[in-house]
mmCIF file of C-alpha atoms in Angstrom:
data_model
loop_
_atom_site.group_PDB
_atom_site.id
_atom_site.type_symbol
_atom_site.label_atom_id
_atom_site.label_comp_id
_atom_site.label_asym_id
_atom_site.label_seq_id
_atom_site.Cartn_x
_atom_site.Cartn_y
_atom_site.Cartn_z
ATOM 1 C CA VAL A 1 0.000 0.000 0.000
ATOM 2 C CA LEU A 2 2.935 2.323 0.678
ATOM 3 C CA ALA A 3 4.189 1.774 -2.879
ATOM 4 C CA VAL A 4 0.760 2.755 -4.200
ATOM 5 C CA SER A 5 0.852 5.960 -2.173
ATOM 6 C CA VAL A 6 4.311 6.787 -3.521
ATOM 7 C CA HIS A 7 3.029 6.095 -7.040
ATOM 8 C CA ARG A 8 0.038 8.352 -6.386
ATOM 9 C CA VAL A 9 2.358 11.171 -5.272
ATOM 10 C CA ALA A 10 4.387 10.744 -8.464
ATOM 11 C CA LEU A 11 1.246 10.929 -10.619
ATOM 12 C CA HIS A 12 -0.892 13.515 -8.841
ATOM 13 C CA GLY A 13 1.438 15.400 -6.514
ATOM 14 C CA TRP A 14 1.476 15.843 -2.755
ATOM 15 C CA SER A 15 -1.783 16.377 -0.833
ATOM 16 C CA SER A 16 -2.901 16.464 2.793
ATOM 17 C CA ASN A 17 -4.485 13.006 2.400
ATOM 18 C CA ILE A 18 -1.193 11.570 1.179
ATOM 19 C CA ALA A 19 0.608 13.233 4.095
ATOM 20 C CA LEU A 20 -1.841 11.585 6.510
ATOM 21 C CA GLN A 21 -1.294 8.215 4.837
ATOM 22 C CA PHE A 22 2.479 8.533 5.121
ATOM 23 C CA GLY A 23 2.087 9.520 8.775
ATOM 24 C CA LEU A 24 -0.008 6.414 9.376
ATOM 25 C CA TYR A 25 2.569 4.229 7.633
ATOM 26 C CA LEU A 26 5.280 5.703 9.852
ATOM 27 C CA LEU A 27 3.117 5.032 12.921
ATOM 28 C CA MET A 28 2.602 1.402 11.845
ATOM 29 C CA GLY A 29 6.311 0.968 11.170
ATOM 30 C CA GLY A 30 7.180 2.484 14.540
ATOM 31 C CA ALA A 31 4.728 0.163 16.295
ATOM 32 C CA TYR A 32 6.272 -2.812 14.512
ATOM 33 C CA LEU A 33 9.836 -1.817 15.360
ATOM 34 C CA SER A 34 9.009 -1.118 19.011
ATOM 35 C CA ARG A 35 7.021 -4.300 19.570
ATOM 36 C CA GLY A 36 9.419 -5.519 22.253
ATOM 37 C CA GLN A 37 9.413 -2.270 24.242
ATOM 38 C CA VAL A 38 5.751 -1.236 24.034
ATOM 39 C CA ARG A 39 2.941 -3.041 25.834
ATOM 40 C CA PHE A 40 0.505 -5.084 23.775
ATOM 41 C CA ARG A 41 -2.504 -2.911 24.680
ATOM 42 C CA THR A 42 -0.697 0.245 23.533
ATOM 43 C CA ARG A 43 0.290 -1.355 20.227
ATOM 44 C CA ALA A 44 -3.239 -2.689 19.757
ATOM 45 C CA LEU A 45 -4.718 0.769 20.333
ATOM 46 C CA GLY A 46 -2.249 2.234 17.832
ATOM 47 C CA LEU A 47 -3.162 -0.412 15.271
ATOM 48 C CA ILE A 48 -6.870 0.215 15.777
ATOM 49 C CA ALA A 49 -6.333 3.975 15.400
ATOM 50 C CA VAL A 50 -4.387 3.473 12.166
ATOM 51 C CA VAL A 51 -6.998 1.142 10.688
ATOM 52 C CA PHE A 52 -9.820 3.479 11.756
ATOM 53 C CA LEU A 53 -8.116 6.532 10.255
ATOM 54 C CA LEU A 54 -7.375 4.670 7.012
ATOM 55 C CA GLY A 55 -11.037 3.681 6.823
ATOM 56 C CA ALA A 56 -12.256 7.217 7.500
ATOM 57 C CA LEU A 57 -9.783 8.612 4.988
ATOM 58 C CA GLY A 58 -10.801 6.055 2.359
ATOM 59 C CA LEU A 59 -14.468 6.869 2.889
ATOM 60 C CA TYR A 60 -13.738 10.594 2.652
ATOM 61 C CA GLN A 61 -11.632 10.234 -0.500
ATOM 62 C CA TRP A 62 -13.593 7.657 -2.467
ATOM 63 C CA GLY A 63 -17.022 7.519 -0.866
ATOM 64 C CA LEU A 64 -18.856 4.238 -1.152
ATOM 65 C CA VAL A 65 -16.625 3.083 -4.025
ATOM 66 C CA GLY A 66 -13.453 2.700 -1.958
ATOM 67 C CA MET A 67 -12.440 0.440 0.880
ATOM 68 C CA GLY A 68 -13.463 2.850 3.659
ATOM 69 C CA ILE A 69 -16.468 1.017 5.069
ATOM 70 C CA PRO A 70 -14.807 -2.442 5.131
ATOM 71 C CA THR A 71 -11.760 -0.880 6.790
ATOM 72 C CA LEU A 72 -13.950 0.777 9.450
ATOM 73 C CA PHE A 73 -15.610 -2.605 9.955
ATOM 74 C CA PHE A 74 -12.205 -4.187 10.536
ATOM 75 C CA ALA A 75 -11.329 -1.450 13.038
ATOM 76 C CA VAL A 76 -14.431 -2.397 15.054
ATOM 77 C CA LEU A 77 -13.614 -6.113 14.692
ATOM 78 C CA PHE A 78 -10.034 -5.610 15.894
ATOM 79 C CA THR A 79 -11.205 -3.567 18.849
ATOM 80 C CA SER A 80 -13.591 -6.354 19.800
ATOM 81 C CA ASN A 81 -10.891 -9.022 19.528
ATOM 82 C CA LEU A 82 -7.958 -7.119 20.991
ATOM 83 C CA ILE A 83 -9.360 -4.728 23.615
ATOM 84 C CA GLY A 84 -12.900 -5.439 24.790
ATOM 85 C CA LYS A 85 -16.544 -4.462 24.831
ATOM 86 C CA ARG A 86 -16.571 -0.869 26.062
ATOM 87 C CA LEU A 87 -14.036 0.431 23.576
ATOM 88 C CA THR A 88 -15.674 -1.631 20.820
ATOM 89 C CA TYR A 89 -18.924 0.269 21.326
ATOM 90 C CA ALA A 90 -17.054 3.585 21.229
ATOM 91 C CA VAL A 91 -15.264 2.652 17.982
ATOM 92 C CA LEU A 92 -18.549 1.390 16.514
ATOM 93 C CA VAL A 93 -20.308 4.672 17.335
ATOM 94 C CA ALA A 94 -17.362 6.634 15.900
ATOM 95 C CA ALA A 95 -17.393 4.535 12.698
ATOM 96 C CA VAL A 96 -21.134 5.048 12.231
ATOM 97 C CA GLY A 97 -20.609 8.754 12.918
ATOM 98 C CA VAL A 98 -17.920 8.957 10.222
ATOM 99 C CA ILE A 99 -20.138 7.119 7.728
ATOM 100 C CA LEU A 100 -23.103 9.406 8.481
ATOM 101 C CA ALA A 101 -20.981 12.585 8.390
ATOM 102 C CA VAL A 102 -19.343 11.721 5.066
ATOM 103 C CA GLY A 103 -22.695 10.598 3.680
ATOM 104 C CA TYR A 104 -24.368 13.812 4.811
ATOM 105 C CA GLY A 105 -21.589 15.880 3.257
ATOM 106 C CA ALA A 106 -21.777 13.961 -0.027
ATOM 107 C CA VAL A 107 -25.579 14.106 -0.252
ATOM 108 C CA HIS A 108 -25.837 17.810 0.616
ATOM 109 C CA GLY A 109 -22.942 18.838 -1.593
ATOM 110 C CA SER A 110 -20.664 20.164 1.132
ATOM 111 C CA LEU A 111 -18.197 17.354 0.477
ATOM 112 C CA HIS A 112 -16.769 17.262 -3.011
ATOM 113 C CA GLN A 113 -15.041 14.044 -3.882
ATOM 114 C CA ASP A 114 -12.832 14.378 -6.923
ATOM 115 C CA LEU A 115 -13.478 10.823 -7.960
ATOM 116 C CA ASP A 116 -13.794 9.890 -11.584
ATOM 117 C CA LEU A 117 -15.338 6.449 -11.277
ATOM 118 C CA ARG A 118 -14.182 5.330 -14.707
ATOM 119 C CA SER A 119 -10.562 6.284 -14.057
ATOM 120 C CA TYR A 120 -10.730 4.746 -10.570
ATOM 121 C CA VAL A 121 -11.963 1.407 -11.872
ATOM 122 C CA THR A 122 -9.613 1.286 -14.857
ATOM 123 C CA SER A 123 -6.416 2.429 -13.127
ATOM 124 C CA TRP A 124 -3.962 0.166 -11.345
ATOM 125 C CA ASN A 125 -3.937 2.564 -8.423
ATOM 126 C CA GLY A 126 -7.431 1.645 -7.192
ATOM 127 C CA TRP A 127 -6.859 -2.058 -7.667
ATOM 128 C CA LEU A 128 -3.492 -1.960 -5.912
ATOM 129 C CA VAL A 129 -5.011 -0.059 -2.983
ATOM 130 C CA ALA A 130 -7.781 -2.669 -2.736
ATOM 131 C CA ALA A 131 -5.273 -5.532 -2.921
ATOM 132 C CA GLY A 132 -3.036 -3.834 -0.357
ATOM 133 C CA HIS A 133 -5.944 -3.313 2.034
ATOM 134 C CA PHE A 134 -6.996 -6.910 1.545
ATOM 135 C CA VAL A 135 -3.516 -8.229 2.349
ATOM 136 C CA LEU A 136 -3.149 -5.880 5.339
ATOM 137 C CA MET A 137 -6.538 -6.812 6.763
ATOM 138 C CA LEU A 138 -5.988 -10.510 6.137
ATOM 139 C CA HIS A 139 -2.626 -10.345 7.906
ATOM 140 C CA ILE A 140 -4.158 -8.551 10.867
ATOM 141 C CA ILE A 141 -7.082 -10.971 11.051
ATOM 142 C CA LEU A 142 -4.805 -14.018 10.910
ATOM 143 C CA THR A 143 -2.506 -12.509 13.534
ATOM 144 C CA THR A 144 -5.507 -11.766 15.742
ATOM 145 C CA PHE A 145 -6.874 -15.285 15.413
ATOM 146 C CA ARG A 146 -3.440 -16.756 16.082
ATOM 147 C CA THR A 147 -3.149 -14.638 19.234
ATOM 148 C CA LEU A 148 -6.610 -15.732 20.369
ATOM 149 C CA TYR A 149 -5.752 -19.364 19.641
ATOM 150 C CA ASP A 150 -2.509 -19.122 21.637
ATOM 151 C CA GLU A 151 -4.364 -17.501 24.548
ATOM 152 C CA LEU A 152 -7.005 -20.250 24.492
ATOM 153 C CA ILE A 153 -4.311 -22.929 24.516
ATOM 154 C CA ARG A 154 -2.578 -21.221 27.456
ATOM 155 C CA MET A 155 -5.901 -20.955 29.260
ATOM 156 C CA PHE A 156 -6.735 -24.649 28.718
ATOM 157 C CA VAL A 157 -3.247 -25.772 29.761
ATOM 158 C CA GLY A 158 -3.519 -23.631 32.894
ATOM 159 C CA ALA A 159 -7.002 -24.995 33.661
ATOM 160 C CA ASP A 160 -5.769 -28.557 33.160
ATOM 161 C CA GLN A 161 -2.819 -27.930 35.472
ATOM 162 C CA ARG A 162 -5.088 -26.391 38.131
ATOM 163 C CA ALA A 163 -7.453 -29.376 37.841
ATOM 164 C CA ARG A 164 -4.539 -31.780 38.431
ATOM 165 C CA GLU A 165 -3.376 -29.741 41.443
ATOM 166 C CA LEU A 166 -6.902 -29.752 42.854
ATOM 167 C CA GLU A 167 -7.162 -33.501 42.316
ATOM 168 C CA GLU A 168 -3.842 -33.998 44.120
ATOM 169 C CA SER A 169 -4.941 -31.772 46.997
ATOM 170 C CA ARG A 170 -8.182 -33.776 47.311
ATOM 171 C CA ALA A 171 -6.206 -37.041 47.300
ATOM 172 C CA ARG A 172 -3.913 -35.878 50.131
ATOM 173 C CA PRO A 173 -6.604 -35.799 52.863
ATOM 174 C CA ASP A 174 -7.846 -39.225 51.757
ATOM 175 C CA GLN A 175 -4.298 -40.576 52.064
ATOM 176 C CA GLU A 176 -3.901 -38.925 55.468
ATOM 177 C CA VAL A 177 -7.203 -40.416 56.687
ATOM 178 C CA SER A 178 -6.214 -43.890 55.509
ATOM 179 C CA GLN A 179 -2.778 -43.521 57.140
ATOM 180 C CA ARG A 180 -4.386 -42.334 60.371
ATOM 181 C CA LYS A 181 -6.803 -45.304 60.372
ATOM 182 C CA GLU A 182 -3.908 -47.662 59.756
ATOM 183 C CA LEU A 183 -1.943 -46.131 62.632
ATOM 184 C CA GLU A 184 -4.992 -46.347 64.902
ATOM 185 C CA ALA A 185 -5.452 -49.991 63.944
ATOM 186 C CA GLN A 186 -1.771 -50.652 64.709
ATOM 187 C CA PHE A 187 -2.135 -48.811 68.030
ATOM 188 C CA VAL A 188 -5.219 -50.842 68.949
ATOM 189 C CA GLN A 189 -3.382 -54.021 67.944
ATOM 190 C CA ALA A 190 -0.405 -52.998 70.086
ATOM 191 C CA GLN A 191 -2.674 -52.305 73.075
ATOM 192 C CA LYS A 192 -4.286 -55.738 72.710
ATOM 193 C CA MET A 193 -0.897 -57.411 72.647
ATOM 194 C CA GLU A 194 0.104 -55.685 75.884
#
């Protein structure tokens, strides 16, 4: 996707949207490079912010034709998988707000999208952006599912270990009772022999 943005700059020149995209790419690269030093929750929030901003930007630039709405959907999905319910609702409300605001602006003419649908559909730029978004989202989804799978495995292993410990702790009193009964029987036997 970065290569597409560079290509777009070469063809159409620099714009504020391109500057925002490059800033987001730098943020993603920084999050990747600092993955050992930054907590998971902080990186997850950064990733969600980047995906959300890319979705909002795509919706603003290309309207319903682009990848904005699916990208906003993925931002909500990632929030649900990586963070939790409360923030998911906030991101969902924000995504719906962005969709309604851009839609209102497009319908009432206050938002002018310089999109030539024919050139968008027939240029490599649009297709490369779509393919790049697809690969990015697929990578993030697979990484998210792998993380969830690993957490489930850790949870089941921990539960299995706790079940074994509980079983052992239940067996200990039974062993102690049987040992005590055996000692009592030996004591009674010793008293009878005296």
